[in-house]
């Protein structure tokens, strides 16, 4: 079975790649250089893909800085720092990139249909405190219908399936799953800040560190 894996290089997407391997899939990873603040994550994506021995790893280039609208694509928007988990859960944060997963899934769908892949894996998680609108089960269900209606193979009764194995897991549960699957956490990257060393204070770093701490584990990634 062929599967296209959306791979950012972060904790979640790396776990999903290893889950796809465990599911017996031939894995074709796809990453995106959209001129994001934290392009450092692409180095991690390459290392994780190589370590997982994927069949192929594509990096697609485009520029979402052309219209910005997010702290990850517009340097004039400050990145939230040192927020509590309660503060993170109040509103959709400025790190939300407009329609990002819809854009990513569209590329993944085109790639999947071109290589006749049966599945597209994505590491969305509805229980993260960020609450991004394009990481929720109803969104994935709607995109599955797009996959069915918008492709030749979908109209012929064989749509590519979207697989979102982490959607209802807590971050601690994702780390536990990743430990079972052998995910190399030291190669992954979650920080939004754009530096060469994880900042430890952005929302993504704080969520990650809190989960490792809750499990009594040490995150092997170095922090500033």
PDB file of C-alpha atoms in Angstrom:
ATOM      1  CA  UNK A   1       0.000   0.000   0.000  1.00  0.00           C
ATOM      2  CA  UNK A   2       1.294   3.452  -0.927  1.00  0.00           C
ATOM      3  CA  UNK A   3       0.829   6.409   1.381  1.00  0.00           C
ATOM      4  CA  UNK A   4       1.708  10.097   1.116  1.00  0.00           C
ATOM      5  CA  UNK A   5       2.779  11.502   4.489  1.00  0.00           C
ATOM      6  CA  UNK A   6       2.616  15.216   5.304  1.00  0.00           C
ATOM      7  CA  UNK A   7       5.936  15.667   7.103  1.00  0.00           C
ATOM      8  CA  UNK A   8       6.848  18.969   8.722  1.00  0.00           C
ATOM      9  CA  UNK A   9       9.670  17.507  10.781  1.00  0.00           C
ATOM     10  CA  UNK A  10       7.801  18.092  14.027  1.00  0.00           C
ATOM     11  CA  UNK A  11       6.802  15.727  16.793  1.00  0.00           C
ATOM     12  CA  UNK A  12       3.327  14.967  15.444  1.00  0.00           C
ATOM     13  CA  UNK A  13       4.116  14.486  11.770  1.00  0.00           C
ATOM     14  CA  UNK A  14       7.154  12.344  12.541  1.00  0.00           C
ATOM     15  CA  UNK A  15       4.983  10.095  14.704  1.00  0.00           C
ATOM     16  CA  UNK A  16       2.491   9.824  11.850  1.00  0.00           C
ATOM     17  CA  UNK A  17       5.251   8.808   9.430  1.00  0.00           C
ATOM     18  CA  UNK A  18       6.357   6.037  11.759  1.00  0.00           C
ATOM     19  CA  UNK A  19       2.725   4.978  12.232  1.00  0.00           C
ATOM     20  CA  UNK A  20       2.325   4.703   8.458  1.00  0.00           C
ATOM     21  CA  UNK A  21       5.440   2.519   8.360  1.00  0.00           C
ATOM     22  CA  UNK A  22       4.001   0.359  11.139  1.00  0.00           C
ATOM     23  CA  UNK A  23       0.777   0.085   9.126  1.00  0.00           C
ATOM     24  CA  UNK A  24       2.797  -1.527   6.350  1.00  0.00           C
ATOM     25  CA  UNK A  25       2.746   1.394   3.921  1.00  0.00           C
ATOM     26  CA  UNK A  26       5.340   2.345   1.344  1.00  0.00           C
ATOM     27  CA  UNK A  27       5.858   5.936   2.483  1.00  0.00           C
ATOM     28  CA  UNK A  28       6.194   8.964   0.219  1.00  0.00           C
ATOM     29  CA  UNK A  29       6.869  12.036   2.356  1.00  0.00           C
ATOM     30  CA  UNK A  30       5.940  15.563   1.330  1.00  0.00           C
ATOM     31  CA  UNK A  31       7.153  18.725   3.077  1.00  0.00           C
ATOM     32  CA  UNK A  32       6.549  22.389   2.350  1.00  0.00           C
ATOM     33  CA  UNK A  33       8.898  25.338   2.163  1.00  0.00           C
ATOM     34  CA  UNK A  34       6.376  28.168   2.252  1.00  0.00           C
ATOM     35  CA  UNK A  35       8.925  30.713   3.532  1.00  0.00           C
ATOM     36  CA  UNK A  36       7.776  30.063   7.089  1.00  0.00           C
ATOM     37  CA  UNK A  37       9.565  31.744   9.967  1.00  0.00           C
ATOM     38  CA  UNK A  38      10.703  28.334  11.212  1.00  0.00           C
ATOM     39  CA  UNK A  39      12.132  26.933   7.970  1.00  0.00           C
ATOM     40  CA  UNK A  40      14.647  25.169  10.218  1.00  0.00           C
ATOM     41  CA  UNK A  41      11.984  22.444  10.510  1.00  0.00           C
ATOM     42  CA  UNK A  42      12.721  21.353   6.939  1.00  0.00           C
ATOM     43  CA  UNK A  43      16.175  20.131   7.990  1.00  0.00           C
ATOM     44  CA  UNK A  44      14.465  17.927  10.552  1.00  0.00           C
ATOM     45  CA  UNK A  45      11.964  16.706   7.978  1.00  0.00           C
ATOM     46  CA  UNK A  46      14.832  15.614   5.724  1.00  0.00           C
ATOM     47  CA  UNK A  47      16.636  13.821   8.556  1.00  0.00           C
ATOM     48  CA  UNK A  48      13.484  12.086   9.785  1.00  0.00           C
ATOM     49  CA  UNK A  49      12.540  11.016   6.255  1.00  0.00           C
ATOM     50  CA  UNK A  50      16.020   9.632   5.656  1.00  0.00           C
ATOM     51  CA  UNK A  51      16.065   7.784   8.976  1.00  0.00           C
ATOM     52  CA  UNK A  52      12.622   6.307   8.284  1.00  0.00           C
ATOM     53  CA  UNK A  53      13.858   5.189   4.845  1.00  0.00           C
ATOM     54  CA  UNK A  54      10.935   6.605   2.914  1.00  0.00           C
ATOM     55  CA  UNK A  55      10.595   5.719  -0.742  1.00  0.00           C
ATOM     56  CA  UNK A  56      10.688   9.378  -1.742  1.00  0.00           C
ATOM     57  CA  UNK A  57      10.715  12.787  -0.057  1.00  0.00           C
ATOM     58  CA  UNK A  58       9.364  15.775  -1.937  1.00  0.00           C
ATOM     59  CA  UNK A  59       9.833  19.381  -0.751  1.00  0.00           C
ATOM     60  CA  UNK A  60       7.354  21.746  -2.401  1.00  0.00           C
ATOM     61  CA  UNK A  61       8.264  25.436  -2.607  1.00  0.00           C
ATOM     62  CA  UNK A  62       5.864  28.372  -2.585  1.00  0.00           C
ATOM     63  CA  UNK A  63       5.628  31.674  -0.722  1.00  0.00           C
ATOM     64  CA  UNK A  64       2.821  32.342   1.751  1.00  0.00           C
ATOM     65  CA  UNK A  65       4.599  35.529   2.827  1.00  0.00           C
ATOM     66  CA  UNK A  66       3.013  37.122  -0.232  1.00  0.00           C
ATOM     67  CA  UNK A  67      -0.102  37.713   1.841  1.00  0.00           C
ATOM     68  CA  UNK A  68       1.054  36.899   5.390  1.00  0.00           C
ATOM     69  CA  UNK A  69      -1.772  36.832   7.910  1.00  0.00           C
ATOM     70  CA  UNK A  70       0.182  34.780  10.458  1.00  0.00           C
ATOM     71  CA  UNK A  71       3.080  35.220  12.850  1.00  0.00           C
ATOM     72  CA  UNK A  72       4.733  32.371  10.940  1.00  0.00           C
ATOM     73  CA  UNK A  73       4.603  34.211   7.602  1.00  0.00           C
ATOM     74  CA  UNK A  74       4.792  37.886   8.633  1.00  0.00           C
ATOM     75  CA  UNK A  75       7.683  39.164  10.751  1.00  0.00           C
ATOM     76  CA  UNK A  76       5.633  42.224  11.737  1.00  0.00           C
ATOM     77  CA  UNK A  77       3.324  39.958  13.784  1.00  0.00           C
ATOM     78  CA  UNK A  78       4.927  39.089  17.111  1.00  0.00           C
ATOM     79  CA  UNK A  79       5.222  35.451  18.077  1.00  0.00           C
ATOM     80  CA  UNK A  80       3.432  34.667  21.363  1.00  0.00           C
ATOM     81  CA  UNK A  81       5.881  33.757  24.114  1.00  0.00           C
ATOM     82  CA  UNK A  82       5.788  32.384  27.657  1.00  0.00           C
ATOM     83  CA  UNK A  83       2.042  31.778  27.627  1.00  0.00           C
ATOM     84  CA  UNK A  84       0.393  29.359  30.014  1.00  0.00           C
ATOM     85  CA  UNK A  85      -1.548  26.393  28.644  1.00  0.00           C
ATOM     86  CA  UNK A  86      -4.747  28.127  29.800  1.00  0.00           C
ATOM     87  CA  UNK A  87      -3.859  31.254  27.804  1.00  0.00           C
ATOM     88  CA  UNK A  88      -3.147  29.170  24.706  1.00  0.00           C
ATOM     89  CA  UNK A  89      -6.602  27.596  24.839  1.00  0.00           C
ATOM     90  CA  UNK A  90      -8.579  30.853  24.825  1.00  0.00           C
ATOM     91  CA  UNK A  91      -8.474  31.787  21.133  1.00  0.00           C
ATOM     92  CA  UNK A  92      -7.120  30.673  17.768  1.00  0.00           C
ATOM     93  CA  UNK A  93      -3.571  32.093  17.948  1.00  0.00           C
ATOM     94  CA  UNK A  94      -1.713  34.354  15.530  1.00  0.00           C
ATOM     95  CA  UNK A  95       0.446  31.359  14.569  1.00  0.00           C
ATOM     96  CA  UNK A  96      -2.532  29.985  12.615  1.00  0.00           C
ATOM     97  CA  UNK A  97      -1.619  30.201   8.914  1.00  0.00           C
ATOM     98  CA  UNK A  98      -4.709  30.929   6.772  1.00  0.00           C
ATOM     99  CA  UNK A  99      -5.954  27.723   5.099  1.00  0.00           C
ATOM    100  CA  UNK A 100      -2.568  26.037   5.502  1.00  0.00           C
ATOM    101  CA  UNK A 101      -3.781  22.452   5.849  1.00  0.00           C
ATOM    102  CA  UNK A 102      -6.179  22.885   2.935  1.00  0.00           C
ATOM    103  CA  UNK A 103      -3.233  24.004   0.813  1.00  0.00           C
ATOM    104  CA  UNK A 104      -1.059  21.153   2.097  1.00  0.00           C
ATOM    105  CA  UNK A 105      -3.735  18.503   1.589  1.00  0.00           C
ATOM    106  CA  UNK A 106      -4.351  19.738  -1.949  1.00  0.00           C
ATOM    107  CA  UNK A 107      -0.701  19.185  -2.833  1.00  0.00           C
ATOM    108  CA  UNK A 108      -0.743  15.817  -1.053  1.00  0.00           C
ATOM    109  CA  UNK A 109      -3.857  14.768  -2.947  1.00  0.00           C
ATOM    110  CA  UNK A 110      -2.303  15.647  -6.297  1.00  0.00           C
ATOM    111  CA  UNK A 111       0.829  13.732  -5.371  1.00  0.00           C
ATOM    112  CA  UNK A 112      -1.200  10.760  -4.131  1.00  0.00           C
ATOM    113  CA  UNK A 113      -3.352  10.487  -7.217  1.00  0.00           C
ATOM    114  CA  UNK A 114      -0.318  10.812  -9.497  1.00  0.00           C
ATOM    115  CA  UNK A 115       1.401   7.837  -7.842  1.00  0.00           C
ATOM    116  CA  UNK A 116      -1.846   5.917  -7.154  1.00  0.00           C
ATOM    117  CA  UNK A 117      -1.470   6.103  -3.373  1.00  0.00           C
ATOM    118  CA  UNK A 118      -4.343   4.727  -1.343  1.00  0.00           C
ATOM    119  CA  UNK A 119      -3.771   6.953   1.695  1.00  0.00           C
ATOM    120  CA  UNK A 120      -2.710  10.426   2.796  1.00  0.00           C
ATOM    121  CA  UNK A 121      -1.509  10.649   6.411  1.00  0.00           C
ATOM    122  CA  UNK A 122      -1.679  13.946   8.307  1.00  0.00           C
ATOM    123  CA  UNK A 123      -0.666  14.699  11.896  1.00  0.00           C
ATOM    124  CA  UNK A 124      -3.504  17.022  12.884  1.00  0.00           C
ATOM    125  CA  UNK A 125      -4.504  17.028  16.529  1.00  0.00           C
ATOM    126  CA  UNK A 126      -7.759  18.503  17.829  1.00  0.00           C
ATOM    127  CA  UNK A 127      -6.706  18.378  21.487  1.00  0.00           C
ATOM    128  CA  UNK A 128      -3.729  20.717  21.206  1.00  0.00           C
ATOM    129  CA  UNK A 129      -4.351  23.928  23.088  1.00  0.00           C
ATOM    130  CA  UNK A 130      -3.883  25.893  19.861  1.00  0.00           C
ATOM    131  CA  UNK A 131      -7.288  24.789  18.546  1.00  0.00           C
ATOM    132  CA  UNK A 132      -6.485  25.459  14.892  1.00  0.00           C
ATOM    133  CA  UNK A 133      -9.678  25.195  12.802  1.00  0.00           C
ATOM    134  CA  UNK A 134      -8.010  22.977  10.191  1.00  0.00           C
ATOM    135  CA  UNK A 135      -6.924  20.375  12.763  1.00  0.00           C
ATOM    136  CA  UNK A 136     -10.400  19.225  13.805  1.00  0.00           C
ATOM    137  CA  UNK A 137     -12.364  16.056  12.944  1.00  0.00           C
ATOM    138  CA  UNK A 138     -15.155  17.890  11.085  1.00  0.00           C
ATOM    139  CA  UNK A 139     -12.569  19.543   8.847  1.00  0.00           C
ATOM    140  CA  UNK A 140     -10.922  16.204   8.035  1.00  0.00           C
ATOM    141  CA  UNK A 141     -14.342  14.725   7.234  1.00  0.00           C
ATOM    142  CA  UNK A 142     -15.082  17.609   4.873  1.00  0.00           C
ATOM    143  CA  UNK A 143     -11.729  17.257   3.134  1.00  0.00           C
ATOM    144  CA  UNK A 144     -12.351  13.541   2.697  1.00  0.00           C
ATOM    145  CA  UNK A 145     -15.436  14.481   0.683  1.00  0.00           C
ATOM    146  CA  UNK A 146     -13.286  16.851  -1.396  1.00  0.00           C
ATOM    147  CA  UNK A 147     -10.920  13.948  -2.045  1.00  0.00           C
ATOM    148  CA  UNK A 148     -13.872  11.879  -3.218  1.00  0.00           C
ATOM    149  CA  UNK A 149     -15.495  14.513  -5.414  1.00  0.00           C
ATOM    150  CA  UNK A 150     -12.424  16.265  -6.768  1.00  0.00           C
ATOM    151  CA  UNK A 151     -10.420  13.420  -8.278  1.00  0.00           C
ATOM    152  CA  UNK A 152     -10.745  10.901 -11.063  1.00  0.00           C
ATOM    153  CA  UNK A 153     -10.153   7.950  -8.779  1.00  0.00           C
ATOM    154  CA  UNK A 154     -12.635   9.354  -6.256  1.00  0.00           C
ATOM    155  CA  UNK A 155     -15.365   9.633  -8.879  1.00  0.00           C
ATOM    156  CA  UNK A 156     -14.543   6.101  -9.973  1.00  0.00           C
ATOM    157  CA  UNK A 157     -15.276   4.862  -6.456  1.00  0.00           C
ATOM    158  CA  UNK A 158     -11.760   4.566  -5.078  1.00  0.00           C
ATOM    159  CA  UNK A 159     -10.962   7.826  -3.277  1.00  0.00           C
ATOM    160  CA  UNK A 160      -7.673   8.352  -1.486  1.00  0.00           C
ATOM    161  CA  UNK A 161      -8.321   8.018   2.254  1.00  0.00           C
ATOM    162  CA  UNK A 162      -7.209  10.687   4.711  1.00  0.00           C
ATOM    163  CA  UNK A 163      -5.701   9.053   7.791  1.00  0.00           C
ATOM    164  CA  UNK A 164      -5.370  11.238  10.895  1.00  0.00           C
ATOM    165  CA  UNK A 165      -4.265   8.855  13.656  1.00  0.00           C
ATOM    166  CA  UNK A 166      -3.470  11.582  16.208  1.00  0.00           C
ATOM    167  CA  UNK A 167      -6.609  13.674  15.903  1.00  0.00           C
ATOM    168  CA  UNK A 168      -8.067  12.639  19.268  1.00  0.00           C
ATOM    169  CA  UNK A 169      -4.836  12.060  21.202  1.00  0.00           C
ATOM    170  CA  UNK A 170      -3.295  14.234  23.911  1.00  0.00           C
ATOM    171  CA  UNK A 171       0.286  15.364  23.358  1.00  0.00           C
ATOM    172  CA  UNK A 172       1.422  12.968  26.079  1.00  0.00           C
ATOM    173  CA  UNK A 173      -0.333  10.112  24.289  1.00  0.00           C
ATOM    174  CA  UNK A 174       1.359  11.076  21.030  1.00  0.00           C
ATOM    175  CA  UNK A 175       4.763  10.914  22.702  1.00  0.00           C
ATOM    176  CA  UNK A 176       3.903   7.528  24.208  1.00  0.00           C
ATOM    177  CA  UNK A 177       2.851   6.267  20.779  1.00  0.00           C
ATOM    178  CA  UNK A 178       6.011   7.649  19.230  1.00  0.00           C
ATOM    179  CA  UNK A 179       8.125   5.903  21.853  1.00  0.00           C
ATOM    180  CA  UNK A 180       6.431   2.624  20.947  1.00  0.00           C
ATOM    181  CA  UNK A 181       7.091   3.238  17.252  1.00  0.00           C
ATOM    182  CA  UNK A 182      10.704   4.304  17.767  1.00  0.00           C
ATOM    183  CA  UNK A 183      10.398   7.922  16.588  1.00  0.00           C
ATOM    184  CA  UNK A 184      13.803   9.669  16.810  1.00  0.00           C
ATOM    185  CA  UNK A 185      12.742  12.698  18.893  1.00  0.00           C
ATOM    186  CA  UNK A 186      16.255  14.158  18.763  1.00  0.00           C
ATOM    187  CA  UNK A 187      15.838  14.706  15.011  1.00  0.00           C
ATOM    188  CA  UNK A 188      12.469  16.462  15.263  1.00  0.00           C
ATOM    189  CA  UNK A 189      11.781  20.191  15.479  1.00  0.00           C
ATOM    190  CA  UNK A 190       8.751  21.971  16.937  1.00  0.00           C
ATOM    191  CA  UNK A 191       9.946  25.529  17.663  1.00  0.00           C
ATOM    192  CA  UNK A 192       8.269  28.449  15.876  1.00  0.00           C
ATOM    193  CA  UNK A 193      10.904  31.101  16.613  1.00  0.00           C
ATOM    194  CA  UNK A 194      13.151  30.563  13.613  1.00  0.00           C
ATOM    195  CA  UNK A 195      16.453  30.164  15.435  1.00  0.00           C
ATOM    196  CA  UNK A 196      19.015  27.393  15.223  1.00  0.00           C
ATOM    197  CA  UNK A 197      18.205  26.272  18.778  1.00  0.00           C
ATOM    198  CA  UNK A 198      14.669  25.758  20.060  1.00  0.00           C
ATOM    199  CA  UNK A 199      13.559  28.814  22.044  1.00  0.00           C
ATOM    200  CA  UNK A 200      11.600  27.003  24.761  1.00  0.00           C
ATOM    201  CA  UNK A 201       9.098  29.857  25.153  1.00  0.00           C
ATOM    202  CA  UNK A 202       6.890  29.820  22.026  1.00  0.00           C
ATOM    203  CA  UNK A 203       3.563  28.008  22.265  1.00  0.00           C
ATOM    204  CA  UNK A 204       4.824  24.991  20.351  1.00  0.00           C
ATOM    205  CA  UNK A 205       7.918  24.568  22.525  1.00  0.00           C
ATOM    206  CA  UNK A 206       5.910  24.977  25.722  1.00  0.00           C
ATOM    207  CA  UNK A 207       3.330  22.383  24.660  1.00  0.00           C
ATOM    208  CA  UNK A 208       6.070  19.943  23.768  1.00  0.00           C
ATOM    209  CA  UNK A 209       8.095  20.503  26.935  1.00  0.00           C
ATOM    210  CA  UNK A 210       4.997  20.252  29.138  1.00  0.00           C
ATOM    211  CA  UNK A 211       4.086  16.884  27.620  1.00  0.00           C
ATOM    212  CA  UNK A 212       7.561  15.401  28.082  1.00  0.00           C
ATOM    213  CA  UNK A 213       7.626  16.750  31.638  1.00  0.00           C
ATOM    214  CA  UNK A 214       4.211  15.279  32.454  1.00  0.00           C
ATOM    215  CA  UNK A 215       5.509  11.872  31.366  1.00  0.00           C
ATOM    216  CA  UNK A 216       8.647  12.259  33.455  1.00  0.00           C
ATOM    217  CA  UNK A 217      10.791  12.233  30.314  1.00  0.00           C
ATOM    218  CA  UNK A 218      13.538  14.526  29.042  1.00  0.00           C
ATOM    219  CA  UNK A 219      13.104  16.067  25.621  1.00  0.00           C
ATOM    220  CA  UNK A 220      16.389  15.293  23.782  1.00  0.00           C
ATOM    221  CA  UNK A 221      16.164  18.472  21.677  1.00  0.00           C
ATOM    222  CA  UNK A 222      18.419  21.268  23.064  1.00  0.00           C
ATOM    223  CA  UNK A 223      16.765  24.521  24.124  1.00  0.00           C
ATOM    224  CA  UNK A 224      18.136  28.029  24.427  1.00  0.00           C
TER     225      UNK A 224
END
